[in-house]
């Protein structure tokens, strides 16, 4: 596989997607623990996180540890980023001191990982761990892996997935809309008009504003977090009203097909976009998504570790 960086889904050929998902699936079957794949501390993964993270950060760390790689974590608070050091200076400092093979970067600005990856001073492979409202490619890949494993299929032909909620501010939605149709899935996005992006026509998926119109006819309901931290402070979102119209409540979930499943990338606003009993109920794949994130990120790190070596 010829992958040099993973900054957006469009970076991946169809063959890359199947190679990564197949490799991740084999890790999911074998469930390697730390030490099982030997020790390769000379391969180093640098995590550079300018935004908060629990799942993404720890799953990259766990994935690297299970591959026997070493890791170095830098977060914006507690580093010289807090003193105003630029992204370029920060990356060049880490390259000079840590000499990472792979840089996993989460950043609030759209396209920051793409700019680093293409910069002449960048000597590492770059993985986008979420950039602004742009993309979160490893989340979409782990969502695809979770669906493949749940339905026992390689392709998602005939699987109808609705992505519900704060679409306009969701990098998870953008990456999933770029990925899931390439595996054959039918994707519909559902949101109030103000949570749909102006350019939704160009996304190539159906957009609707009434969840109750579609909920009984879909195989997968993927709920998104309301991204309060990305909303202008002037926005007066009525969370109770959102919950009533778009929240995945017990009553709405009871209208889903018997075999349909529920996903959420986390972190969840329980009681807002999803009710406790649905999040913790038998249809929920939310914990499997987190678990599959480790196997998927193992496949990504393994394939990129040697790319710039
Ligand atoms: C998402 C993110 O940070 O983009 N979380 C995650 O990585 N699992 C979604 C979110 O923050 O709502």
mmCIF file of C-alpha atoms and ligand atoms in Angstrom:
data_model
loop_
_atom_site.group_PDB
_atom_site.id
_atom_site.type_symbol
_atom_site.label_atom_id
_atom_site.label_comp_id
_atom_site.label_asym_id
_atom_site.label_seq_id
_atom_site.Cartn_x
_atom_site.Cartn_y
_atom_site.Cartn_z
ATOM 1 C CA UNK A 1 0.000 0.000 0.000
ATOM 2 C CA UNK A 2 1.340 3.432 -0.965
ATOM 3 C CA UNK A 3 -0.279 5.579 1.715
ATOM 4 C CA UNK A 4 2.040 8.424 2.826
ATOM 5 C CA UNK A 5 -0.359 10.397 5.043
ATOM 6 C CA UNK A 6 -3.991 10.145 6.105
ATOM 7 C CA UNK A 7 -5.475 13.624 6.211
ATOM 8 C CA UNK A 8 -8.817 13.042 4.479
ATOM 9 C CA UNK A 9 -10.860 10.152 3.096
ATOM 10 C CA UNK A 10 -10.093 11.285 -0.460
ATOM 11 C CA UNK A 11 -6.421 10.388 0.254
ATOM 12 C CA UNK A 12 -7.475 6.733 0.180
ATOM 13 C CA UNK A 13 -7.964 4.663 -2.940
ATOM 14 C CA UNK A 14 -10.631 1.946 -2.826
ATOM 15 C CA UNK A 15 -7.795 -0.555 -2.492
ATOM 16 C CA UNK A 16 -6.328 1.403 0.458
ATOM 17 C CA UNK A 17 -9.725 1.383 2.168
ATOM 18 C CA UNK A 18 -10.100 -2.386 1.828
ATOM 19 C CA UNK A 19 -6.507 -3.021 2.867
ATOM 20 C CA UNK A 20 -6.901 -0.907 6.024
ATOM 21 C CA UNK A 21 -10.304 -2.365 6.920
ATOM 22 C CA UNK A 22 -9.143 -5.939 6.304
ATOM 23 C CA UNK A 23 -6.024 -5.437 8.409
ATOM 24 C CA UNK A 24 -8.080 -3.794 11.176
ATOM 25 C CA UNK A 25 -10.526 -6.710 11.010
ATOM 26 C CA UNK A 26 -7.673 -9.181 11.446
ATOM 27 C CA UNK A 27 -6.491 -7.235 14.503
ATOM 28 C CA UNK A 28 -10.080 -7.267 15.820
ATOM 29 C CA UNK A 29 -10.124 -11.068 15.461
ATOM 30 C CA UNK A 30 -6.683 -11.599 17.072
ATOM 31 C CA UNK A 31 -7.092 -8.852 19.718
ATOM 32 C CA UNK A 32 -3.330 -8.421 20.215
ATOM 33 C CA UNK A 33 -2.277 -7.122 23.616
ATOM 34 C CA UNK A 34 0.856 -5.197 24.530
ATOM 35 C CA UNK A 35 3.897 -7.378 23.843
ATOM 36 C CA UNK A 36 2.128 -9.865 21.545
ATOM 37 C CA UNK A 37 3.631 -8.259 18.414
ATOM 38 C CA UNK A 38 7.095 -7.722 19.871
ATOM 39 C CA UNK A 39 8.852 -4.513 20.870
ATOM 40 C CA UNK A 40 9.701 -1.898 18.234
ATOM 41 C CA UNK A 41 10.487 1.170 20.335
ATOM 42 C CA UNK A 42 12.507 2.667 17.483
ATOM 43 C CA UNK A 43 9.193 3.312 15.748
ATOM 44 C CA UNK A 44 7.737 6.363 17.428
ATOM 45 C CA UNK A 45 4.283 7.917 17.181
ATOM 46 C CA UNK A 46 4.008 11.569 18.137
ATOM 47 C CA UNK A 47 0.552 12.616 19.334
ATOM 48 C CA UNK A 48 0.007 16.361 19.089
ATOM 49 C CA UNK A 49 -3.417 17.389 20.366
ATOM 50 C CA UNK A 50 -4.581 20.993 20.234
ATOM 51 C CA UNK A 51 -8.119 20.004 21.247
ATOM 52 C CA UNK A 52 -9.478 17.846 24.060
ATOM 53 C CA UNK A 53 -9.835 14.156 23.388
ATOM 54 C CA UNK A 54 -10.450 10.939 25.303
ATOM 55 C CA UNK A 55 -11.304 8.192 22.788
ATOM 56 C CA UNK A 56 -9.183 9.272 19.845
ATOM 57 C CA UNK A 57 -6.085 10.006 21.907
ATOM 58 C CA UNK A 58 -6.167 6.892 24.061
ATOM 59 C CA UNK A 59 -6.995 4.605 21.159
ATOM 60 C CA UNK A 60 -4.016 5.888 19.146
ATOM 61 C CA UNK A 61 -1.841 5.391 22.256
ATOM 62 C CA UNK A 62 -3.237 1.921 22.851
ATOM 63 C CA UNK A 63 -2.836 1.030 19.162
ATOM 64 C CA UNK A 64 0.813 2.146 19.162
ATOM 65 C CA UNK A 65 1.504 0.236 22.398
ATOM 66 C CA UNK A 66 -0.046 -2.970 20.995
ATOM 67 C CA UNK A 67 2.165 -2.627 17.897
ATOM 68 C CA UNK A 68 5.179 -2.321 20.223
ATOM 69 C CA UNK A 69 5.826 1.288 19.156
ATOM 70 C CA UNK A 70 6.834 4.098 21.492
ATOM 71 C CA UNK A 71 4.701 7.232 21.839
ATOM 72 C CA UNK A 72 5.130 10.843 22.867
ATOM 73 C CA UNK A 73 2.127 12.980 23.780
ATOM 74 C CA UNK A 74 2.006 16.772 23.599
ATOM 75 C CA UNK A 75 -1.194 18.672 24.311
ATOM 76 C CA UNK A 76 -1.735 22.387 23.790
ATOM 77 C CA UNK A 77 -2.118 23.107 27.480
ATOM 78 C CA UNK A 78 1.057 22.185 29.336
ATOM 79 C CA UNK A 79 3.290 22.765 26.278
ATOM 80 C CA UNK A 80 4.815 25.857 24.668
ATOM 81 C CA UNK A 81 1.715 25.998 22.446
ATOM 82 C CA UNK A 82 0.183 27.746 25.465
ATOM 83 C CA UNK A 83 3.020 30.308 25.182
ATOM 84 C CA UNK A 84 2.020 31.029 21.583
ATOM 85 C CA UNK A 85 4.484 28.789 19.717
ATOM 86 C CA UNK A 86 3.382 28.217 16.128
ATOM 87 C CA UNK A 87 2.304 24.850 14.737
ATOM 88 C CA UNK A 88 5.304 24.827 12.411
ATOM 89 C CA UNK A 89 7.771 25.549 15.236
ATOM 90 C CA UNK A 90 6.095 22.964 17.452
ATOM 91 C CA UNK A 91 6.282 20.229 14.798
ATOM 92 C CA UNK A 92 9.890 21.122 13.918
ATOM 93 C CA UNK A 93 10.819 21.005 17.616
ATOM 94 C CA UNK A 94 9.250 17.563 18.007
ATOM 95 C CA UNK A 95 10.951 16.319 14.842
ATOM 96 C CA UNK A 96 14.328 17.497 16.200
ATOM 97 C CA UNK A 97 13.842 16.017 19.673
ATOM 98 C CA UNK A 98 11.529 12.999 19.355
ATOM 99 C CA UNK A 99 12.196 12.066 15.677
ATOM 100 C CA UNK A 100 8.748 10.506 15.244
ATOM 101 C CA UNK A 101 7.847 8.290 12.302
ATOM 102 C CA UNK A 102 4.195 9.278 12.482
ATOM 103 C CA UNK A 103 2.574 12.499 13.680
ATOM 104 C CA UNK A 104 -1.043 12.198 14.850
ATOM 105 C CA UNK A 105 -2.448 15.717 14.844
ATOM 106 C CA UNK A 106 -5.734 17.107 16.181
ATOM 107 C CA UNK A 107 -6.189 20.810 15.514
ATOM 108 C CA UNK A 108 -9.077 23.311 15.659
ATOM 109 C CA UNK A 109 -8.272 24.775 12.227
ATOM 110 C CA UNK A 110 -9.625 23.116 9.096
ATOM 111 C CA UNK A 111 -6.837 21.635 6.953
ATOM 112 C CA UNK A 112 -4.034 22.120 9.536
ATOM 113 C CA UNK A 113 -2.916 18.453 9.170
ATOM 114 C CA UNK A 114 -2.993 18.753 5.357
ATOM 115 C CA UNK A 115 -0.789 21.860 5.510
ATOM 116 C CA UNK A 116 1.704 20.165 7.821
ATOM 117 C CA UNK A 117 1.759 17.005 5.680
ATOM 118 C CA UNK A 118 2.576 18.975 2.527
ATOM 119 C CA UNK A 119 5.083 21.373 4.122
ATOM 120 C CA UNK A 120 8.696 20.986 2.946
ATOM 121 C CA UNK A 121 9.875 20.919 6.579
ATOM 122 C CA UNK A 122 7.636 17.973 7.527
ATOM 123 C CA UNK A 123 9.603 14.712 7.729
ATOM 124 C CA UNK A 124 6.941 12.456 9.256
ATOM 125 C CA UNK A 125 3.800 10.741 8.046
ATOM 126 C CA UNK A 126 0.759 12.727 9.220
ATOM 127 C CA UNK A 127 -2.553 11.355 10.470
ATOM 128 C CA UNK A 128 -5.476 13.719 10.878
ATOM 129 C CA UNK A 129 -7.087 13.038 14.276
ATOM 130 C CA UNK A 130 -9.746 15.703 13.624
ATOM 131 C CA UNK A 131 -9.294 19.168 12.063
ATOM 132 C CA UNK A 132 -11.863 21.827 12.888
ATOM 133 C CA UNK A 133 -15.152 20.974 11.221
ATOM 134 C CA UNK A 134 -13.392 19.431 8.238
ATOM 135 C CA UNK A 135 -12.564 15.715 8.611
ATOM 136 C CA UNK A 136 -11.912 12.899 11.074
ATOM 137 C CA UNK A 137 -10.925 10.081 8.723
ATOM 138 C CA UNK A 138 -10.006 7.436 11.318
ATOM 139 C CA UNK A 139 -13.427 7.907 12.980
ATOM 140 C CA UNK A 140 -15.198 7.201 9.682
ATOM 141 C CA UNK A 141 -12.998 4.166 9.069
ATOM 142 C CA UNK A 142 -13.699 2.761 12.538
ATOM 143 C CA UNK A 143 -17.414 3.375 11.984
ATOM 144 C CA UNK A 144 -17.204 1.431 8.717
ATOM 145 C CA UNK A 145 -15.281 -1.368 10.455
ATOM 146 C CA UNK A 146 -17.928 -1.500 13.195
ATOM 147 C CA UNK A 147 -20.720 -1.836 10.621
ATOM 148 C CA UNK A 148 -18.818 -4.451 8.607
ATOM 149 C CA UNK A 149 -18.248 -6.514 11.721
ATOM 150 C CA UNK A 150 -21.775 -6.074 13.066
ATOM 151 C CA UNK A 151 -23.507 -7.023 9.804
ATOM 152 C CA UNK A 152 -20.857 -9.602 8.868
ATOM 153 C CA UNK A 153 -20.210 -8.066 5.458
ATOM 154 C CA UNK A 154 -17.291 -6.453 3.613
ATOM 155 C CA UNK A 155 -19.408 -4.041 1.562
ATOM 156 C CA UNK A 156 -22.322 -2.019 2.907
ATOM 157 C CA UNK A 157 -24.478 -2.336 -0.220
ATOM 158 C CA UNK A 158 -28.132 -1.871 0.669
ATOM 159 C CA UNK A 159 -27.371 -0.577 4.178
ATOM 160 C CA UNK A 160 -29.237 2.693 4.827
ATOM 161 C CA UNK A 161 -27.498 4.939 7.348
ATOM 162 C CA UNK A 162 -28.902 8.196 8.744
ATOM 163 C CA UNK A 163 -26.510 10.666 10.330
ATOM 164 C CA UNK A 164 -28.458 12.890 12.695
ATOM 165 C CA UNK A 165 -27.812 16.204 14.426
ATOM 166 C CA UNK A 166 -25.205 18.928 14.239
ATOM 167 C CA UNK A 167 -24.122 18.114 10.679
ATOM 168 C CA UNK A 168 -22.781 21.584 9.862
ATOM 169 C CA UNK A 169 -20.163 21.481 12.628
ATOM 170 C CA UNK A 170 -19.345 17.766 12.352
ATOM 171 C CA UNK A 171 -16.055 16.514 10.941
ATOM 172 C CA UNK A 172 -17.333 12.997 11.728
ATOM 173 C CA UNK A 173 -20.285 13.546 9.380
ATOM 174 C CA UNK A 174 -18.042 14.915 6.604
ATOM 175 C CA UNK A 175 -15.667 11.939 6.749
ATOM 176 C CA UNK A 176 -18.502 9.415 6.946
ATOM 177 C CA UNK A 177 -20.313 11.012 4.005
ATOM 178 C CA UNK A 178 -17.044 10.754 2.062
ATOM 179 C CA UNK A 179 -16.460 7.114 3.039
ATOM 180 C CA UNK A 180 -19.668 5.141 3.565
ATOM 181 C CA UNK A 181 -21.149 5.582 0.045
ATOM 182 C CA UNK A 182 -17.844 4.288 -1.387
ATOM 183 C CA UNK A 183 -18.588 1.030 0.443
ATOM 184 C CA UNK A 184 -22.063 0.937 -1.112
ATOM 185 C CA UNK A 185 -24.078 2.416 1.779
ATOM 186 C CA UNK A 186 -27.014 4.749 1.263
ATOM 187 C CA UNK A 187 -26.476 7.801 3.503
ATOM 188 C CA UNK A 188 -29.102 10.347 4.556
ATOM 189 C CA UNK A 189 -28.318 13.309 6.796
ATOM 190 C CA UNK A 190 -31.016 14.579 9.142
ATOM 191 C CA UNK A 191 -30.955 17.934 10.938
ATOM 192 C CA UNK A 192 -32.866 21.120 11.507
ATOM 193 C CA UNK A 193 -32.227 23.532 8.648
ATOM 194 C CA UNK A 194 -29.785 25.616 10.723
ATOM 195 C CA UNK A 195 -27.636 22.537 11.364
ATOM 196 C CA UNK A 196 -27.366 21.656 7.673
ATOM 197 C CA UNK A 197 -24.423 23.240 5.803
ATOM 198 C CA UNK A 198 -25.208 25.706 2.998
ATOM 199 C CA UNK A 199 -23.339 23.476 0.533
ATOM 200 C CA UNK A 200 -25.267 20.309 1.471
ATOM 201 C CA UNK A 201 -26.361 19.861 -2.176
ATOM 202 C CA UNK A 202 -22.732 19.200 -3.095
ATOM 203 C CA UNK A 203 -22.339 16.432 -0.489
ATOM 204 C CA UNK A 204 -24.028 13.926 -2.784
ATOM 205 C CA UNK A 205 -26.360 12.535 -0.095
ATOM 206 C CA UNK A 206 -30.032 13.055 0.706
ATOM 207 C CA UNK A 207 -30.728 15.664 3.390
ATOM 208 C CA UNK A 208 -34.020 15.794 5.304
ATOM 209 C CA UNK A 209 -35.254 17.773 8.278
ATOM 210 C CA UNK A 210 -37.697 15.276 9.829
ATOM 211 C CA UNK A 211 -36.187 12.308 11.672
ATOM 212 C CA UNK A 212 -39.604 10.735 12.240
ATOM 213 C CA UNK A 213 -40.099 10.454 8.478
ATOM 214 C CA UNK A 214 -37.106 8.138 8.056
ATOM 215 C CA UNK A 215 -36.434 6.411 11.376
ATOM 216 C CA UNK A 216 -38.583 3.346 10.649
ATOM 217 C CA UNK A 217 -36.853 2.664 7.322
ATOM 218 C CA UNK A 218 -33.146 2.694 8.167
ATOM 219 C CA UNK A 219 -30.585 0.147 9.270
ATOM 220 C CA UNK A 220 -28.274 2.477 11.191
ATOM 221 C CA UNK A 221 -28.922 5.660 13.152
ATOM 222 C CA UNK A 222 -25.689 7.546 13.782
ATOM 223 C CA UNK A 223 -26.248 10.334 16.296
ATOM 224 C CA UNK A 224 -23.840 13.276 16.534
ATOM 225 C CA UNK A 225 -22.923 15.441 19.478
ATOM 226 C CA UNK A 226 -24.221 18.991 19.568
ATOM 227 C CA UNK A 227 -20.910 20.878 19.232
ATOM 228 C CA UNK A 228 -21.635 23.622 21.752
ATOM 229 C CA UNK A 229 -17.998 24.729 21.846
ATOM 230 C CA UNK A 230 -18.075 25.475 18.094
ATOM 231 C CA UNK A 231 -21.271 27.515 18.228
ATOM 232 C CA UNK A 232 -21.163 31.295 18.319
ATOM 233 C CA UNK A 233 -22.080 32.438 21.815
ATOM 234 C CA UNK A 234 -25.001 34.325 20.270
ATOM 235 C CA UNK A 235 -26.628 31.058 19.155
ATOM 236 C CA UNK A 236 -29.657 30.405 21.291
ATOM 237 C CA UNK A 237 -30.103 26.689 20.817
ATOM 238 C CA UNK A 238 -33.008 25.245 22.740
ATOM 239 C CA UNK A 239 -31.656 21.854 23.823
ATOM 240 C CA UNK A 240 -35.057 20.680 25.054
ATOM 241 C CA UNK A 241 -36.633 21.443 21.693
ATOM 242 C CA UNK A 242 -33.752 19.731 19.866
ATOM 243 C CA UNK A 243 -34.229 16.652 22.056
ATOM 244 C CA UNK A 244 -37.955 16.568 21.322
ATOM 245 C CA UNK A 245 -37.518 16.830 17.555
ATOM 246 C CA UNK A 246 -34.202 15.076 16.903
ATOM 247 C CA UNK A 247 -33.167 13.241 20.067
ATOM 248 C CA UNK A 248 -33.010 9.460 19.867
ATOM 249 C CA UNK A 249 -35.534 8.823 22.613
ATOM 250 C CA UNK A 250 -36.919 5.461 23.707
ATOM 251 C CA UNK A 251 -40.106 6.118 21.778
ATOM 252 C CA UNK A 252 -38.258 6.972 18.561
ATOM 253 C CA UNK A 253 -35.909 4.020 18.951
ATOM 254 C CA UNK A 254 -38.931 1.720 19.378
ATOM 255 C CA UNK A 255 -39.982 2.671 15.819
ATOM 256 C CA UNK A 256 -36.681 1.376 14.405
ATOM 257 C CA UNK A 257 -36.523 -1.969 12.618
ATOM 258 C CA UNK A 258 -35.769 -4.908 14.924
ATOM 259 C CA UNK A 259 -32.331 -5.347 13.368
ATOM 260 C CA UNK A 260 -31.367 -1.662 13.245
ATOM 261 C CA UNK A 261 -28.486 -0.309 15.291
ATOM 262 C CA UNK A 262 -27.435 2.918 16.968
ATOM 263 C CA UNK A 263 -24.028 4.599 16.782
ATOM 264 C CA UNK A 264 -22.436 7.713 18.297
ATOM 265 C CA UNK A 265 -18.789 8.803 17.974
ATOM 266 C CA UNK A 266 -18.793 10.135 21.545
ATOM 267 C CA UNK A 267 -18.601 12.083 23.705
ATOM 268 C CA UNK A 268 -22.378 11.891 24.189
ATOM 269 C CA UNK A 269 -24.642 14.605 25.512
ATOM 270 C CA UNK A 270 -26.940 12.140 27.259
ATOM 271 C CA UNK A 271 -30.494 13.416 27.417
ATOM 272 C CA UNK A 272 -29.872 15.780 24.480
ATOM 273 C CA UNK A 273 -29.133 13.864 21.265
ATOM 274 C CA UNK A 274 -29.536 10.418 22.817
ATOM 275 C CA UNK A 275 -31.442 8.965 25.766
ATOM 276 C CA UNK A 276 -29.610 6.872 28.379
ATOM 277 C CA UNK A 277 -31.625 3.729 27.708
ATOM 278 C CA UNK A 278 -30.875 3.893 23.985
ATOM 279 C CA UNK A 279 -27.162 4.628 24.469
ATOM 280 C CA UNK A 280 -26.849 1.686 26.862
ATOM 281 C CA UNK A 281 -29.427 -0.549 25.182
ATOM 282 C CA UNK A 282 -29.122 -3.681 23.047
ATOM 283 C CA UNK A 283 -29.086 -1.800 19.720
ATOM 284 C CA UNK A 284 -26.134 0.347 20.725
ATOM 285 C CA UNK A 285 -22.771 -0.213 19.003
ATOM 286 C CA UNK A 286 -21.186 2.696 20.862
ATOM 287 C CA UNK A 287 -18.765 0.635 22.960
ATOM 288 C CA UNK A 288 -17.845 -1.506 19.934
ATOM 289 C CA UNK A 289 -17.014 1.702 18.031
ATOM 290 C CA UNK A 290 -14.460 2.614 20.698
ATOM 291 C CA UNK A 291 -12.997 -0.890 20.749
ATOM 292 C CA UNK A 292 -12.790 -1.041 16.948
ATOM 293 C CA UNK A 293 -11.026 2.320 17.005
ATOM 294 C CA UNK A 294 -7.999 0.619 18.517
ATOM 295 C CA UNK A 295 -7.810 -2.045 15.772
ATOM 296 C CA UNK A 296 -8.399 0.477 13.006
ATOM 297 C CA UNK A 297 -5.713 2.821 14.338
ATOM 298 C CA UNK A 298 -3.304 -0.101 14.597
ATOM 299 C CA UNK A 299 -3.814 -0.706 10.884
ATOM 300 C CA UNK A 300 -3.289 3.001 10.082
ATOM 301 C CA UNK A 301 -0.153 3.404 12.222
ATOM 302 C CA UNK A 302 1.353 0.163 10.935
ATOM 303 C CA UNK A 303 0.831 1.179 7.324
ATOM 304 C CA UNK A 304 2.268 4.698 7.839
ATOM 305 C CA UNK A 305 5.143 3.811 10.185
ATOM 306 C CA UNK A 306 7.478 2.862 7.379
ATOM 307 C CA UNK A 307 6.204 5.384 4.828
ATOM 308 C CA UNK A 308 8.769 8.096 5.509
ATOM 309 C CA UNK A 309 11.462 5.798 6.915
HETATM 310 C C1 LIG B 1 -15.545 13.531 17.742
HETATM 311 C C2 LIG B 1 -14.546 14.622 17.440
HETATM 312 O O1 LIG B 1 -13.759 15.025 18.291
HETATM 313 O O2 LIG B 1 -14.582 15.016 16.305
HETATM 314 N N1 LIG B 1 -15.216 12.707 18.793
HETATM 315 C C3 LIG B 1 -14.358 11.675 18.554
HETATM 316 O O3 LIG B 1 -13.276 11.862 18.068
HETATM 317 N N2 LIG B 1 -14.803 10.440 18.842
HETATM 318 C C4 LIG B 1 -16.927 13.994 17.778
HETATM 319 C C5 LIG B 1 -17.288 15.049 18.776
HETATM 320 O O4 LIG B 1 -16.461 15.694 19.380
HETATM 321 O O5 LIG B 1 -18.497 15.249 18.907
#
